[in-house]
Amino acid sequence: MLNRNEIKTLQIVVLVAALGMLVWQGYSYYQQWRLHQRDLAYLASRAEFYATLPSEIRKPDINRAISDENIRFKRTTRSTATKAGFTVLAAGVLVGGLEVYNRRLAQAKAAQKRLNFKKK
């Protein structure tokens, strides 16, 4: 059985771990955004290059490639946001569960004291 100080320490550890996970997810989102910007810049440079070619040459559809890149970025960032949301949810459930356990422990100790007091 945990005592109250151990429970509070465990709650702090859970919150710090959740904060670390959120920071990691934020960094992951930043990296994805940087790659997205790089890919869009590359596609824009290819569009400029294709614009200089004669019209007889068949050119790839750059607008379609840009649209596909935007869809890919939205998909990956959505999964990152989902992971961050589940991290916060799990931390909340753990901390809340520990708080309920802490209250029940306090109630049990108070009941034990009352019981011991009545015996004397």
PDB file of C-alpha atoms in Angstrom:
ATOM      1  CA  MET A   1       0.000   0.000   0.000  1.00  0.00           C
ATOM      2  CA  LEU A   2       1.305   3.452  -0.891  1.00  0.00           C
ATOM      3  CA  ASN A   3       1.377   6.297   1.559  1.00  0.00           C
ATOM      4  CA  ARG A   4       0.250   9.827   0.703  1.00  0.00           C
ATOM      5  CA  ASN A   5       3.736  11.158  -0.065  1.00  0.00           C
ATOM      6  CA  GLU A   6       4.441   8.289  -2.440  1.00  0.00           C
ATOM      7  CA  ILE A   7       1.143   8.931  -4.209  1.00  0.00           C
ATOM      8  CA  LYS A   8       1.939  12.635  -4.651  1.00  0.00           C
ATOM      9  CA  THR A   9       5.401  11.730  -5.950  1.00  0.00           C
ATOM     10  CA  LEU A  10       3.873   9.279  -8.402  1.00  0.00           C
ATOM     11  CA  GLN A  11       1.427  11.931  -9.607  1.00  0.00           C
ATOM     12  CA  ILE A  12       4.288  14.353 -10.209  1.00  0.00           C
ATOM     13  CA  VAL A  13       6.241  11.682 -12.113  1.00  0.00           C
ATOM     14  CA  VAL A  14       3.218  10.961 -14.319  1.00  0.00           C
ATOM     15  CA  LEU A  15       2.699  14.664 -15.053  1.00  0.00           C
ATOM     16  CA  VAL A  16       6.382  15.202 -15.869  1.00  0.00           C
ATOM     17  CA  ALA A  17       6.355  12.163 -18.153  1.00  0.00           C
ATOM     18  CA  ALA A  18       3.237  13.462 -19.923  1.00  0.00           C
ATOM     19  CA  LEU A  19       4.847  16.877 -20.327  1.00  0.00           C
ATOM     20  CA  GLY A  20       7.933  15.223 -21.807  1.00  0.00           C
ATOM     21  CA  MET A  21       5.767  13.288 -24.251  1.00  0.00           C
ATOM     22  CA  LEU A  22       3.979  16.486 -25.287  1.00  0.00           C
ATOM     23  CA  VAL A  23       7.294  18.245 -25.866  1.00  0.00           C
ATOM     24  CA  TRP A  24       8.446  15.293 -27.958  1.00  0.00           C
ATOM     25  CA  GLN A  25       5.219  15.373 -30.008  1.00  0.00           C
ATOM     26  CA  GLY A  26       5.647  19.121 -30.535  1.00  0.00           C
ATOM     27  CA  TYR A  27       9.181  18.595 -31.775  1.00  0.00           C
ATOM     28  CA  SER A  28       7.954  15.833 -34.080  1.00  0.00           C
ATOM     29  CA  TYR A  29       5.301  18.189 -35.475  1.00  0.00           C
ATOM     30  CA  TYR A  30       7.976  20.862 -36.045  1.00  0.00           C
ATOM     31  CA  GLN A  31      10.159  18.396 -37.966  1.00  0.00           C
ATOM     32  CA  GLN A  32       7.212  17.355 -40.131  1.00  0.00           C
ATOM     33  CA  TRP A  33       6.385  20.999 -40.836  1.00  0.00           C
ATOM     34  CA  ARG A  34       9.996  21.696 -41.882  1.00  0.00           C
ATOM     35  CA  LEU A  35       9.980  18.725 -44.260  1.00  0.00           C
ATOM     36  CA  HIS A  36       6.660  19.908 -45.665  1.00  0.00           C
ATOM     37  CA  GLN A  37       8.062  23.392 -46.316  1.00  0.00           C
ATOM     38  CA  ARG A  38      11.132  21.880 -47.976  1.00  0.00           C
ATOM     39  CA  ASP A  39       8.996  19.669 -50.212  1.00  0.00           C
ATOM     40  CA  LEU A  40       6.766  22.585 -51.196  1.00  0.00           C
ATOM     41  CA  ALA A  41       9.806  24.712 -52.048  1.00  0.00           C
ATOM     42  CA  TYR A  42      11.160  21.890 -54.219  1.00  0.00           C
ATOM     43  CA  LEU A  43       7.833  21.533 -56.030  1.00  0.00           C
ATOM     44  CA  ALA A  44       7.675  25.298 -56.597  1.00  0.00           C
ATOM     45  CA  SER A  45      11.171  25.266 -58.106  1.00  0.00           C
ATOM     46  CA  ARG A  46      10.146  22.368 -60.389  1.00  0.00           C
ATOM     47  CA  ALA A  47       7.068  24.343 -61.459  1.00  0.00           C
ATOM     48  CA  GLU A  48       9.287  27.293 -62.417  1.00  0.00           C
ATOM     49  CA  PHE A  49      11.557  24.964 -64.363  1.00  0.00           C
ATOM     50  CA  TYR A  50       8.652  23.342 -66.231  1.00  0.00           C
ATOM     51  CA  ALA A  51       7.289  26.788 -67.098  1.00  0.00           C
ATOM     52  CA  THR A  52      10.463  27.497 -69.081  1.00  0.00           C
ATOM     53  CA  LEU A  53      10.095  24.367 -71.233  1.00  0.00           C
ATOM     54  CA  PRO A  54       8.400  24.499 -74.625  1.00  0.00           C
ATOM     55  CA  SER A  55       4.740  23.555 -74.708  1.00  0.00           C
ATOM     56  CA  GLU A  56       5.371  20.465 -76.877  1.00  0.00           C
ATOM     57  CA  ILE A  57       7.053  18.682 -73.956  1.00  0.00           C
ATOM     58  CA  ARG A  58       4.683  16.776 -71.697  1.00  0.00           C
ATOM     59  CA  LYS A  59       4.997  18.197 -68.175  1.00  0.00           C
ATOM     60  CA  PRO A  60       3.996  16.561 -64.870  1.00  0.00           C
ATOM     61  CA  ASP A  61       1.053  18.005 -63.027  1.00  0.00           C
ATOM     62  CA  ILE A  62       2.741  20.112 -60.329  1.00  0.00           C
ATOM     63  CA  ASN A  63      -0.547  21.315 -58.867  1.00  0.00           C
ATOM     64  CA  ARG A  64      -1.517  17.685 -58.270  1.00  0.00           C
ATOM     65  CA  ALA A  65       1.854  17.020 -56.601  1.00  0.00           C
ATOM     66  CA  ILE A  66       1.409  20.054 -54.329  1.00  0.00           C
ATOM     67  CA  SER A  67      -2.105  18.902 -53.441  1.00  0.00           C
ATOM     68  CA  ASP A  68      -0.807  15.412 -52.635  1.00  0.00           C
ATOM     69  CA  GLU A  69       1.929  16.893 -50.439  1.00  0.00           C
ATOM     70  CA  ASN A  70      -0.597  19.011 -48.529  1.00  0.00           C
ATOM     71  CA  ILE A  71      -2.795  15.940 -47.968  1.00  0.00           C
ATOM     72  CA  ARG A  72       0.196  13.900 -46.751  1.00  0.00           C
ATOM     73  CA  PHE A  73       1.180  16.666 -44.315  1.00  0.00           C
ATOM     74  CA  LYS A  74      -2.344  16.925 -42.909  1.00  0.00           C
ATOM     75  CA  ARG A  75      -2.484  13.165 -42.445  1.00  0.00           C
ATOM     76  CA  THR A  76       0.820  12.957 -40.572  1.00  0.00           C
ATOM     77  CA  THR A  77       0.105  15.972 -38.370  1.00  0.00           C
ATOM     78  CA  ARG A  78      -3.319  14.581 -37.516  1.00  0.00           C
ATOM     79  CA  SER A  79      -1.704  11.394 -36.220  1.00  0.00           C
ATOM     80  CA  THR A  80       0.765  13.477 -34.186  1.00  0.00           C
ATOM     81  CA  ALA A  81      -2.085  15.465 -32.646  1.00  0.00           C
ATOM     82  CA  THR A  82      -3.934  12.239 -31.865  1.00  0.00           C
ATOM     83  CA  LYS A  83      -0.887  10.836 -30.065  1.00  0.00           C
ATOM     84  CA  ALA A  84      -0.562  14.051 -28.049  1.00  0.00           C
ATOM     85  CA  GLY A  85      -4.253  13.910 -27.154  1.00  0.00           C
ATOM     86  CA  PHE A  86      -3.999  10.325 -25.966  1.00  0.00           C
ATOM     87  CA  THR A  87      -0.923  11.236 -23.925  1.00  0.00           C
ATOM     88  CA  VAL A  88      -2.849  13.976 -22.112  1.00  0.00           C
ATOM     89  CA  LEU A  89      -5.845  11.690 -21.640  1.00  0.00           C
ATOM     90  CA  ALA A  90      -3.742   8.866 -20.202  1.00  0.00           C
ATOM     91  CA  ALA A  91      -1.936  11.252 -17.830  1.00  0.00           C
ATOM     92  CA  GLY A  92      -5.251  12.672 -16.668  1.00  0.00           C
ATOM     93  CA  VAL A  93      -6.680   9.231 -16.009  1.00  0.00           C
ATOM     94  CA  LEU A  94      -3.581   8.147 -14.076  1.00  0.00           C
ATOM     95  CA  VAL A  95      -3.386  11.306 -11.976  1.00  0.00           C
ATOM     96  CA  GLY A  96      -7.138  11.223 -11.330  1.00  0.00           C
ATOM     97  CA  GLY A  97      -6.990   7.561 -10.355  1.00  0.00           C
ATOM     98  CA  LEU A  98      -4.128   8.251  -7.980  1.00  0.00           C
ATOM     99  CA  GLU A  99      -6.073  11.132  -6.435  1.00  0.00           C
ATOM    100  CA  VAL A 100      -9.095   8.873  -5.846  1.00  0.00           C
ATOM    101  CA  TYR A 101      -6.779   6.254  -4.335  1.00  0.00           C
ATOM    102  CA  ASN A 102      -5.247   8.946  -2.112  1.00  0.00           C
ATOM    103  CA  ARG A 103      -8.691  10.007  -0.849  1.00  0.00           C
ATOM    104  CA  ARG A 104      -9.754   6.427  -0.183  1.00  0.00           C
ATOM    105  CA  LEU A 105      -6.515   5.836   1.690  1.00  0.00           C
ATOM    106  CA  ALA A 106      -7.145   8.915   3.847  1.00  0.00           C
ATOM    107  CA  GLN A 107     -10.722   7.775   4.532  1.00  0.00           C
ATOM    108  CA  ALA A 108      -9.534   4.298   5.501  1.00  0.00           C
ATOM    109  CA  LYS A 109      -6.911   5.713   7.876  1.00  0.00           C
ATOM    110  CA  ALA A 110      -9.482   8.021   9.458  1.00  0.00           C
ATOM    111  CA  ALA A 111     -11.899   5.106   9.893  1.00  0.00           C
ATOM    112  CA  GLN A 112      -9.116   3.003  11.439  1.00  0.00           C
ATOM    113  CA  LYS A 113      -8.319   5.823  13.897  1.00  0.00           C
ATOM    114  CA  ARG A 114     -11.995   6.093  14.874  1.00  0.00           C
ATOM    115  CA  LEU A 115     -12.180   2.342  15.335  1.00  0.00           C
ATOM    116  CA  ASN A 116      -9.032   2.298  17.478  1.00  0.00           C
ATOM    117  CA  PHE A 117     -10.309   5.235  19.529  1.00  0.00           C
ATOM    118  CA  LYS A 118     -13.609   3.462  20.268  1.00  0.00           C
ATOM    119  CA  LYS A 119     -11.770   0.320  21.441  1.00  0.00           C
ATOM    120  CA  LYS A 120      -9.918   2.232  24.170  1.00  0.00           C
TER     121      LYS A 120
END
